Short mmCIF file of C-alpha atoms in Angstrom, two decimals:
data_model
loop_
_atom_site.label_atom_id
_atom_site.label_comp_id
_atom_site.label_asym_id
_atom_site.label_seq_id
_atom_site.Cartn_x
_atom_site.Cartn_y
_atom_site.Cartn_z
CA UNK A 707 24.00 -30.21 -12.29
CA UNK A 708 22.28 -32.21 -9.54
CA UNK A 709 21.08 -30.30 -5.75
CA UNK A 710 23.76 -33.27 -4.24
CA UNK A 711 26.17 -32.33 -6.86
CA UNK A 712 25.87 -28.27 -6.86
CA UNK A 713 26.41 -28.44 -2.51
CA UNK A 714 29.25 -31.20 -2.97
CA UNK A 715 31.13 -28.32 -5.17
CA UNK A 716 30.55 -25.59 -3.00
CA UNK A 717 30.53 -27.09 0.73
CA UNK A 718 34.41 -27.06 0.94
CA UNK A 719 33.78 -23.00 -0.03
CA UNK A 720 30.80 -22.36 2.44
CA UNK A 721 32.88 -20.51 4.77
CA UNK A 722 33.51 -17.86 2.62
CA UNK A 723 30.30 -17.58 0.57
CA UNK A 724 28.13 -14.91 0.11
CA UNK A 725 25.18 -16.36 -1.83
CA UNK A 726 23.47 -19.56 -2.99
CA UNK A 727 20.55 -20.09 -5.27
CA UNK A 728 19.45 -23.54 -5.81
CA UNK A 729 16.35 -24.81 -8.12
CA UNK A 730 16.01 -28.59 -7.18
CA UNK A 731 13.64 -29.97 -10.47
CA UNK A 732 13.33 -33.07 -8.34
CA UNK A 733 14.05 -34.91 -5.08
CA UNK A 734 17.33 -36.37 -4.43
CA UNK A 735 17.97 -38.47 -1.69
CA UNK A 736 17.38 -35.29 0.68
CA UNK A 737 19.93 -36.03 3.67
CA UNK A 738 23.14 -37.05 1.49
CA UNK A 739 22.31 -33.80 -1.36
CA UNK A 740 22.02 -31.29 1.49
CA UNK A 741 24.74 -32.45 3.60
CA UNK A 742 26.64 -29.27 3.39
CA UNK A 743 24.15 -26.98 4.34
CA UNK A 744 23.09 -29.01 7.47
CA UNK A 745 26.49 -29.45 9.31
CA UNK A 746 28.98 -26.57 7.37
CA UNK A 747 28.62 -22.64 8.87
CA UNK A 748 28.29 -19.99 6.44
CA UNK A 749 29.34 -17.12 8.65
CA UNK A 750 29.69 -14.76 5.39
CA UNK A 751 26.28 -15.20 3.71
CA UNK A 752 23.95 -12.99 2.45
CA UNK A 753 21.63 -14.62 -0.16
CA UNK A 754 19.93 -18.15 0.56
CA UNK A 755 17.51 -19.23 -1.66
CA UNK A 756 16.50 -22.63 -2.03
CA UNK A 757 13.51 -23.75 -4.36
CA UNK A 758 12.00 -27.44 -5.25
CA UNK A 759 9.93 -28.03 -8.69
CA UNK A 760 8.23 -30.26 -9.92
CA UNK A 761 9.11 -33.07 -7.59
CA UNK A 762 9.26 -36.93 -8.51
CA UNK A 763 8.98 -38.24 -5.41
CA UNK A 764 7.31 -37.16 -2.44
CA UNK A 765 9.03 -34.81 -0.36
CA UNK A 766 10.04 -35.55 3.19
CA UNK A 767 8.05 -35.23 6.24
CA UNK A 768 11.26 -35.04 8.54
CA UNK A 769 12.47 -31.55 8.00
CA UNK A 770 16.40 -30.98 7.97
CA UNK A 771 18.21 -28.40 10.11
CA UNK A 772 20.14 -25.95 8.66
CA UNK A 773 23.91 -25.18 9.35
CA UNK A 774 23.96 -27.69 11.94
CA UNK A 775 20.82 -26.39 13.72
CA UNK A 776 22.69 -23.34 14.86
CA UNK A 777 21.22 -19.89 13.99
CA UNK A 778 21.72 -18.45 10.59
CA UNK A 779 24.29 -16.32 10.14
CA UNK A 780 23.70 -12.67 11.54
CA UNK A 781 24.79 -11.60 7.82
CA UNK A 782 22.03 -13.29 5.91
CA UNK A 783 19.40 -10.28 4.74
CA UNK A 784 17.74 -12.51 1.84
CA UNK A 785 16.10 -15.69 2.44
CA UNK A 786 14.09 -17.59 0.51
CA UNK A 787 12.41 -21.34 0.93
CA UNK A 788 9.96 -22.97 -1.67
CA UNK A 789 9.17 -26.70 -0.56
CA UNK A 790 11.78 -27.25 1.43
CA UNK A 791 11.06 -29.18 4.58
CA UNK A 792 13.37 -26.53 6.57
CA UNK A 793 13.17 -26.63 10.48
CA UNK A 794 12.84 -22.39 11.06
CA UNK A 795 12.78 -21.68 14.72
CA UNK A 796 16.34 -22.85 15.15
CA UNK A 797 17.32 -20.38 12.57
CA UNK A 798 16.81 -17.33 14.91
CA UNK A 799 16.63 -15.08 11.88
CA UNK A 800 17.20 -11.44 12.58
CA UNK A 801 18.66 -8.36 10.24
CA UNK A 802 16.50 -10.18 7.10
CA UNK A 803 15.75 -7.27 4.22
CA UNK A 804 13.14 -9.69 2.42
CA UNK A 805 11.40 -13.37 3.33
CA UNK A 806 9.91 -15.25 0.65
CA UNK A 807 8.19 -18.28 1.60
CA UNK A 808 6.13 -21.17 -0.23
CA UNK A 809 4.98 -24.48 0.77
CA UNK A 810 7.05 -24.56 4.06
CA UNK A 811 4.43 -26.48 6.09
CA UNK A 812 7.11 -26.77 9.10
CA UNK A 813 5.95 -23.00 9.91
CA UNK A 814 3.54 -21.46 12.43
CA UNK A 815 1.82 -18.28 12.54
CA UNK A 816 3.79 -17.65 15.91
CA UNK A 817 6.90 -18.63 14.59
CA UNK A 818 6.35 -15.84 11.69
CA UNK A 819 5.55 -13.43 14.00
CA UNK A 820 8.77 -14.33 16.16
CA UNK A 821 10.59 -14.36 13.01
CA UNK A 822 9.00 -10.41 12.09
CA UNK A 823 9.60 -9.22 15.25
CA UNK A 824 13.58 -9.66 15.23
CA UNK A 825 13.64 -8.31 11.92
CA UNK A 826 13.01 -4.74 11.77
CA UNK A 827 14.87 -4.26 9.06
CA UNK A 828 12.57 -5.84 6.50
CA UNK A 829 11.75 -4.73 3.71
CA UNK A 830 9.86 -7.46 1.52
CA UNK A 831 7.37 -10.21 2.75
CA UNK A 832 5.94 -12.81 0.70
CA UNK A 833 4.42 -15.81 1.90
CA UNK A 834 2.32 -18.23 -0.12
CA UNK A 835 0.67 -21.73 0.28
CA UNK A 836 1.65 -22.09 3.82
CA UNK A 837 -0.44 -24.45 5.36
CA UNK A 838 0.77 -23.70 9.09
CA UNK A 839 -0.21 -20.44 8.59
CA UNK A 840 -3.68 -20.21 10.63
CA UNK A 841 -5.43 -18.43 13.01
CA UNK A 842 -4.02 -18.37 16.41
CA UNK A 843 -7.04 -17.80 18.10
CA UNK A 844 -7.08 -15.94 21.95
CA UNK A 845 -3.68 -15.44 22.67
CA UNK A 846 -3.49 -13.33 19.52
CA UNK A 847 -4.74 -10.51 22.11
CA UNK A 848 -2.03 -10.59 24.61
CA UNK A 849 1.02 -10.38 21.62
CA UNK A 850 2.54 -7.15 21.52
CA UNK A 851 2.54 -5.24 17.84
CA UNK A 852 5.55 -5.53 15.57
CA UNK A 853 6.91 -2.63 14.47
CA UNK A 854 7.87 -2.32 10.95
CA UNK A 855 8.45 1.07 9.78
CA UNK A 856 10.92 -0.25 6.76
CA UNK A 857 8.42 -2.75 5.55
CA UNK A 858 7.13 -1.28 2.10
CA UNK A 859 5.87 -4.46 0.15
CA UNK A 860 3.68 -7.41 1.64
CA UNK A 861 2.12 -10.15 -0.43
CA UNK A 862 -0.24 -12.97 0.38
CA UNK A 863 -1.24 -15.59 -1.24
CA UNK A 864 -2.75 -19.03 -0.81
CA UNK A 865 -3.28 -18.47 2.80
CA UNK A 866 -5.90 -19.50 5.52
CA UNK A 867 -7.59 -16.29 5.82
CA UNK A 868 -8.03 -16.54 9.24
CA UNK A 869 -3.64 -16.78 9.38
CA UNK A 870 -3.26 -13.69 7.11
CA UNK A 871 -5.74 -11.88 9.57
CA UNK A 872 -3.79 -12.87 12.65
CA UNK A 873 -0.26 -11.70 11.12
CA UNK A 874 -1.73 -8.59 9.31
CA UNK A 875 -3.61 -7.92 12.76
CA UNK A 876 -0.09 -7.96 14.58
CA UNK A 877 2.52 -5.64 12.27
CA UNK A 878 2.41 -2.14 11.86
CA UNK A 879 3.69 -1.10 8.89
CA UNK A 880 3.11 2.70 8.19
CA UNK A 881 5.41 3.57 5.53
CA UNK A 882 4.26 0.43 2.79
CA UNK A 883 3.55 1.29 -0.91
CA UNK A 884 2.03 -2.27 -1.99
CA UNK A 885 0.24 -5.15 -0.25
CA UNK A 886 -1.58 -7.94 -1.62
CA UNK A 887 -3.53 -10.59 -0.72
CA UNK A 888 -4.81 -13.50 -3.28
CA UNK A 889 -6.76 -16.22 -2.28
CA UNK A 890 -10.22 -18.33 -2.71
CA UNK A 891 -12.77 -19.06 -0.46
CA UNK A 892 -16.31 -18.84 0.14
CA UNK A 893 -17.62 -14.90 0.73
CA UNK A 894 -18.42 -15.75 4.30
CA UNK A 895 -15.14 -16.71 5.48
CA UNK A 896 -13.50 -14.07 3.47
CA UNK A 897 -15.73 -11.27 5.59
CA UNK A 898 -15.67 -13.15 8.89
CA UNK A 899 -11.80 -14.39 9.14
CA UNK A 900 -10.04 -11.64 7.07
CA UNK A 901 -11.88 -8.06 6.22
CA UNK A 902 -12.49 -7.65 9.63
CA UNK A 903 -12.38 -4.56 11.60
CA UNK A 904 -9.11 -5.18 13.75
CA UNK A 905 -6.81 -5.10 10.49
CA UNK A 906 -8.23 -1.73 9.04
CA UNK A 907 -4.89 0.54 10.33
CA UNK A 908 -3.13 -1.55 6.69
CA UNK A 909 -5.04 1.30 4.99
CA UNK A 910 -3.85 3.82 6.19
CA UNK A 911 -0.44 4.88 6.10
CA UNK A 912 2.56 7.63 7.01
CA UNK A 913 3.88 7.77 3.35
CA UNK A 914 2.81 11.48 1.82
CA UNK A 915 0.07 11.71 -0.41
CA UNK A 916 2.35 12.33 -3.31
CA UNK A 917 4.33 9.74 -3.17
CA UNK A 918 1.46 6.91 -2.93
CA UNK A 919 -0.74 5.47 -5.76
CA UNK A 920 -4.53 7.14 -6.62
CA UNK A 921 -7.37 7.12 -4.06
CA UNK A 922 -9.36 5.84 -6.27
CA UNK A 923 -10.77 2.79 -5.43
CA UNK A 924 -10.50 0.60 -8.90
CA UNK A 925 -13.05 -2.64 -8.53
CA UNK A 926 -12.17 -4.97 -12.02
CA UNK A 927 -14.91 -8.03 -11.98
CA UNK A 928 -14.02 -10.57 -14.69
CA UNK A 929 -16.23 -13.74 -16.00
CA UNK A 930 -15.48 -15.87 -12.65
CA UNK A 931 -16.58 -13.21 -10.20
CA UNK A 932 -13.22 -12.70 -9.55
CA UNK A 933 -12.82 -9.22 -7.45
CA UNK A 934 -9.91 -7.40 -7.71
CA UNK A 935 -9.58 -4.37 -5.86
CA UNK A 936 -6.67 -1.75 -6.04
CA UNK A 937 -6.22 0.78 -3.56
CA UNK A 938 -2.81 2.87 -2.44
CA UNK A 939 -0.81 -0.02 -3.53
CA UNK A 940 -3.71 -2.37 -1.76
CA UNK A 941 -4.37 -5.29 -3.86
CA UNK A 942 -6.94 -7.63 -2.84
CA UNK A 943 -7.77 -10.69 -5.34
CA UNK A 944 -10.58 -12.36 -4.21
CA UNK A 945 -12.60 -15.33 -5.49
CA UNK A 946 -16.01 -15.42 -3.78
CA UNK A 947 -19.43 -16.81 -4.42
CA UNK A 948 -21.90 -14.39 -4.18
CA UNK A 949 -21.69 -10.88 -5.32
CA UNK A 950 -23.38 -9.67 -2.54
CA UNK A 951 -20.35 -9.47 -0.99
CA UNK A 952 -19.10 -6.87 -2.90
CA UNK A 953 -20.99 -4.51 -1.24
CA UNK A 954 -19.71 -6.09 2.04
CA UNK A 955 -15.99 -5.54 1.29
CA UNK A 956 -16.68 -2.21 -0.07
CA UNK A 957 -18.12 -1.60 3.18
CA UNK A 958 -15.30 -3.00 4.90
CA UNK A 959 -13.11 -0.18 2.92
CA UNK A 960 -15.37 2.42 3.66
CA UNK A 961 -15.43 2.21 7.11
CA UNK A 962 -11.34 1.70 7.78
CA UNK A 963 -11.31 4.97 5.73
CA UNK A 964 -13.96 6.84 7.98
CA UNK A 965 -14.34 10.17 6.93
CA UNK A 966 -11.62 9.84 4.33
CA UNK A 967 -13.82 7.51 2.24
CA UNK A 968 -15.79 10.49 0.95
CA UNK A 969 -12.74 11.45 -1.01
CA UNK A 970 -11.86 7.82 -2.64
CA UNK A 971 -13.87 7.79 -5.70
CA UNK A 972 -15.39 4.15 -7.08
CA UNK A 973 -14.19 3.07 -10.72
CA UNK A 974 -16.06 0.18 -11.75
CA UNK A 975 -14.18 -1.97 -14.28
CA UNK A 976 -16.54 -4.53 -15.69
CA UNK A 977 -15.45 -4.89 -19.18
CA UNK A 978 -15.41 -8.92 -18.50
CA UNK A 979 -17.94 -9.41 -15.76
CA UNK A 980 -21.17 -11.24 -15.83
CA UNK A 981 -22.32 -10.56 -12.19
CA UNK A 982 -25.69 -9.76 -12.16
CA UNK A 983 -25.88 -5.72 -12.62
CA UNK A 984 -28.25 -6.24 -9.06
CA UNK A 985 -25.65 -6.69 -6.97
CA UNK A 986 -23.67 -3.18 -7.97
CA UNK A 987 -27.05 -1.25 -7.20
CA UNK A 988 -25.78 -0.42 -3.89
CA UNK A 989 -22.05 1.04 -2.67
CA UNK A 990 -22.13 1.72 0.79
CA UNK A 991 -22.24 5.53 2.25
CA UNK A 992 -20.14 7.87 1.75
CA UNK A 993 -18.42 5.87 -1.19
CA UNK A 994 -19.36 7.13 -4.72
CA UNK A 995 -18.88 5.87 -8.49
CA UNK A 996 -17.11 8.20 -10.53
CA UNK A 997 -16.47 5.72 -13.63
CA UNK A 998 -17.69 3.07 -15.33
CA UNK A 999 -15.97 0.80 -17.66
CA UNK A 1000 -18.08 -1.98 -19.56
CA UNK A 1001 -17.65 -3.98 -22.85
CA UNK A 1002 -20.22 -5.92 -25.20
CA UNK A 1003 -17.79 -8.83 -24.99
CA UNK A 1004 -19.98 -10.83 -22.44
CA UNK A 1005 -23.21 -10.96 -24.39
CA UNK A 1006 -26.48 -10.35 -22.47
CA UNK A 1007 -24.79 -8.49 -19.82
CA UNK A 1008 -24.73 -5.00 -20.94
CA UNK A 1009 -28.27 -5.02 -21.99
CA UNK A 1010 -28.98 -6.23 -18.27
CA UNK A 1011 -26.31 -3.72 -16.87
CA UNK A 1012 -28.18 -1.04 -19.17
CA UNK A 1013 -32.09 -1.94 -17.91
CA UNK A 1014 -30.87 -1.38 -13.90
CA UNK A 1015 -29.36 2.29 -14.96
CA UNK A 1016 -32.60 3.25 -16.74
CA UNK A 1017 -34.79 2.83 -13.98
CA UNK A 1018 -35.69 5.77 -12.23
CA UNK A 1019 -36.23 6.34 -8.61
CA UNK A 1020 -38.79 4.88 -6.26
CA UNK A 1021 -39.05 3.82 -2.68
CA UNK A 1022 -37.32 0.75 -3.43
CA UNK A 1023 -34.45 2.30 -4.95
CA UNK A 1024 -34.30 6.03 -4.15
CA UNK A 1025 -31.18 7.37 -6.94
CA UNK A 1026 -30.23 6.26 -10.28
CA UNK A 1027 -27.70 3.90 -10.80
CA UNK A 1028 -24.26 5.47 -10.94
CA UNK A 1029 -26.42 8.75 -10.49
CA UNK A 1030 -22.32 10.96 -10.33
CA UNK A 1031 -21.01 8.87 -12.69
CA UNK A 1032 -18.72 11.39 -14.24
CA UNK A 1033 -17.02 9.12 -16.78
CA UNK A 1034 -18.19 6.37 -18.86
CA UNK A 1035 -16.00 4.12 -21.00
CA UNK A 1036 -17.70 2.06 -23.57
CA UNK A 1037 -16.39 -0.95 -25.97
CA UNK A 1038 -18.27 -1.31 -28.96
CA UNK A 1039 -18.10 -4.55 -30.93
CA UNK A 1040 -21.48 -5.33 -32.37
CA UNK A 1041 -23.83 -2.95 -34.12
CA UNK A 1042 -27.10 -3.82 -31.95
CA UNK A 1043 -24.58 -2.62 -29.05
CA UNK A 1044 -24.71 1.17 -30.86
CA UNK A 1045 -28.44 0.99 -30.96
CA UNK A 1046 -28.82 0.21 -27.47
CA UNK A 1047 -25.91 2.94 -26.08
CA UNK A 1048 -28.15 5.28 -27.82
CA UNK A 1049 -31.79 4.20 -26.35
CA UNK A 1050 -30.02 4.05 -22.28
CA UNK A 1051 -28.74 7.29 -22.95
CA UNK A 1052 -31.79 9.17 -23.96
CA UNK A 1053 -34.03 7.66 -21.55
CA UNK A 1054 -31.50 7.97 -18.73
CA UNK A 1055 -30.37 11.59 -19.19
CA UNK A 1056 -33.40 12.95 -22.00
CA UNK A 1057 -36.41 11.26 -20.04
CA UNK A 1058 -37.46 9.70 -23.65
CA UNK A 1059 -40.24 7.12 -23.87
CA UNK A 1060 -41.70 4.39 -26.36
CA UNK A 1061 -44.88 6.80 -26.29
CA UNK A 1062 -42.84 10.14 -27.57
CA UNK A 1063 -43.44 11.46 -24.32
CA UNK A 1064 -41.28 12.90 -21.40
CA UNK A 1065 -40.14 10.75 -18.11
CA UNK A 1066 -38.47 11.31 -15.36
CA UNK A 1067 -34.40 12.26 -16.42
CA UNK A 1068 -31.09 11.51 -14.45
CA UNK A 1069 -29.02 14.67 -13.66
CA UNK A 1070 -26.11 15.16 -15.84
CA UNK A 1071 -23.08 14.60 -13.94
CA UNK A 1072 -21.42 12.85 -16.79
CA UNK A 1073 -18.01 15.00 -17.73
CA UNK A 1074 -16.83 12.66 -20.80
CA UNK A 1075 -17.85 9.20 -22.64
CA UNK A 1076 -14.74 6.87 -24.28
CA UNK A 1077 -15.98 4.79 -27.43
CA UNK A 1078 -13.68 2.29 -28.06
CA UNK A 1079 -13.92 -1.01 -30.25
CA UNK A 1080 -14.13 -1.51 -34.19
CA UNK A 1081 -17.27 0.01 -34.64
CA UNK A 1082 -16.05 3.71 -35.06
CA UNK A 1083 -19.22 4.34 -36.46
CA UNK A 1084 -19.66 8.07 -38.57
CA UNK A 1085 -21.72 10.58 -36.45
CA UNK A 1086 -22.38 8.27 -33.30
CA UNK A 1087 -19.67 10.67 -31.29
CA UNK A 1088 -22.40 13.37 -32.72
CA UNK A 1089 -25.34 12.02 -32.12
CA UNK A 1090 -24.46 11.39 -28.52
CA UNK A 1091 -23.11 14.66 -28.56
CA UNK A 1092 -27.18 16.05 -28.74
CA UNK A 1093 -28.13 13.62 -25.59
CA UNK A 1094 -25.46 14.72 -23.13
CA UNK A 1095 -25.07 18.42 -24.59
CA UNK A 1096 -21.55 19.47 -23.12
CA UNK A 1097 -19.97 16.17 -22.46
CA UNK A 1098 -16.55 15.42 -23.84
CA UNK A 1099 -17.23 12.17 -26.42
CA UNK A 1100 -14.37 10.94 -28.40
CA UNK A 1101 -12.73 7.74 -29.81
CA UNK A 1102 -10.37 6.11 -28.13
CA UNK A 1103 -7.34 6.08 -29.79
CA UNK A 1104 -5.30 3.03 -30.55
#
């Protein structure tokens, strides 16, 4: 069934209907197929959802008022727009429990706000590829903050950064369990428009300990110098182009934490990364990595990763590499990959040389080593076993 021929059915019944969900899979002639929605009330619903795929033809630039530009109904609590050129601001939407938008360019960063700020209710944000979503410069300063104490999941994606700054910048939302912001940009903007210091207060929150995700802070780099990083329900996807910057957001982290980022241990998750190892040789003060996770998968970079966390101190670099690394997860695929586990680990932690002799050694802080892979080789587990003394080696299982 058609958009024109779906709202044709159900205009007569708009008056007493509670929901409608509508997946357009291309453009109709927009004014005639959305007729009912533009000039019929709906003072009974509760679920709007309207969604274009895939379109044919290009989608209008005049963008239609809903229910006869009067205000949406004071029962609607869901709402969601993909594509749809919707006129919001005459929609006075208040009492909403979630907002999902996508591709709405007819939106403002100060109509969001607006929008956020008569619904304290809300529970669920998502916005994605809206382009009228930007920075909104100097009067940002003189808006009062949004309260949103119900406000539990947030998600970003596909936005200017400089817009998700400026709305993240302006909501409070203490009690959330899961934000997450996607985009793509260069590092530079990323640092300078977003991870700045005026939108640290999304770290913390009021929601016990208990009930919220690890501390730890999980950083998973894959092939494209993609950063994810996971934090209490934080989730920040980033694609940058220098890995310098690493450090940078870690530091951003680190300092909205304060003191409390001496208590948020670093896991490293690099099973598919091919950053250059340089660029993890220093994690800002007071943050610490705990674990490492790396894989033979992407040739050429363990044996670089490896050559970095053999080298001992010196002025230049005054700790070893991952010197309280207290966990270390391995994957094992090729059999030159055994040989060289075995050669970083004696010259890291036994101070062996090429001439038999003694060098200097890393403290042990390691507490366990994960093998995993098809190479379950016979006595390897042993024969680490009389590097690290004590440690806990083992097999995965499968």
């Amino acid at each position: 069934m058609t958009l024109e021929a779906l709202l044709a059915e159900v205009g007569p019944h708009m008056a007493r209907c509670r929901s409608l969900e509508a997946v357009m899979w291309r453009t109709p002639p927009w004014e005639r197929a959305s007729g009912p929605l533009t000039t019929v009330q709906a003072p009974c619903l509760e679920t709007l959802s309207l969604r274009l795929f895939y379109a044919k033809h290009p989608i209008p630039q005049n963008t239609i008022a809903l229910f006869g530009g009067a205000p949406a109904p004071s029962t609607l609590r869901h709402l969601r727009l993909d594509g749809i050129p919707v006129e919001v601001e005459p929609l006075s939407l208040s009492g909403l429990v979630s907002l999902n938008l996508e591709s709405i360019k007819a939106i403002s960063t100060l109509q969001l706000l607006d929008i956020l700020r008569g619904s304290p209710l809300l529970e669920d944000l998502a916005l994605r590829k809206n382009p009228g979503l930007v920075a909104i410069g100097p009067r940002a300063s003189t808006l009062r903050p949004i309260e949103l104490p119900n406000l539990v999941s947030l998600s970003f994606e596909w936005l200017d950064y400089g817009g998700t700054n400026s709305i993240i910048r302006n909501i409070r939302v203490p009690n959330h369990h899961q934000l997450s912001i996607e985009g793509a940009t260069d590092g530079a903007s990323c640092l300078t428009t977003l991870l700045k210091p005026d939108i640290t207060h999304i770290l913390h929150t009021t929601v016990p300990t208990a009930d919220l995700s690890s501390s730890v802070i999980r950083v998973e780099i894959d092939e494209d110098n993609k950063f994810i990083i996971r934090f209490r329900g934080i989730e920040l996807w980033l694609l940058v182009d220098d890995g310098d910057r690493l450090q940078q957001v870690l530091g951003w982290l680190a300092d909205g934490l304060g003191p409390e980022a001496a208590e948020c241990p670093v896991h490293f998750m690099l099973d598919r990364s091919e950053m250059d190892p340089v660029h993890l040789t220093v994690v800002p003060h007071p943050l610490v990595v705990k674990h490492l996770s790396i894989s033979d998968m992407c040739y050429g970079y363990v044996e670089a990763l490896y050559d970095e966390m053999i080298q001992p101190p010196n002025p230049a670099s005054p700790g070893w590499l991952f010197a309280q690394m207290e966990s270390l997860s391995v994957e094992l695929n090729r059999t030159e990959s055994i040989v060289q586990l075995i050669v970083m680990l004696a010259i890291r932690y036994q101070g062996a040389t090429a001439e038999g002799e003694t060098g200097p050694r890393c403290p042990i802080n390691l507490r366990s080593v994960e093998l995993r892979g098809q190479l379950q080789t016979e006595g390897l587990v042993e024969e680490i076993r009389e590097i690290l003394g004590e440690v806990d080696v083992f097999w995965a299982k499968e």
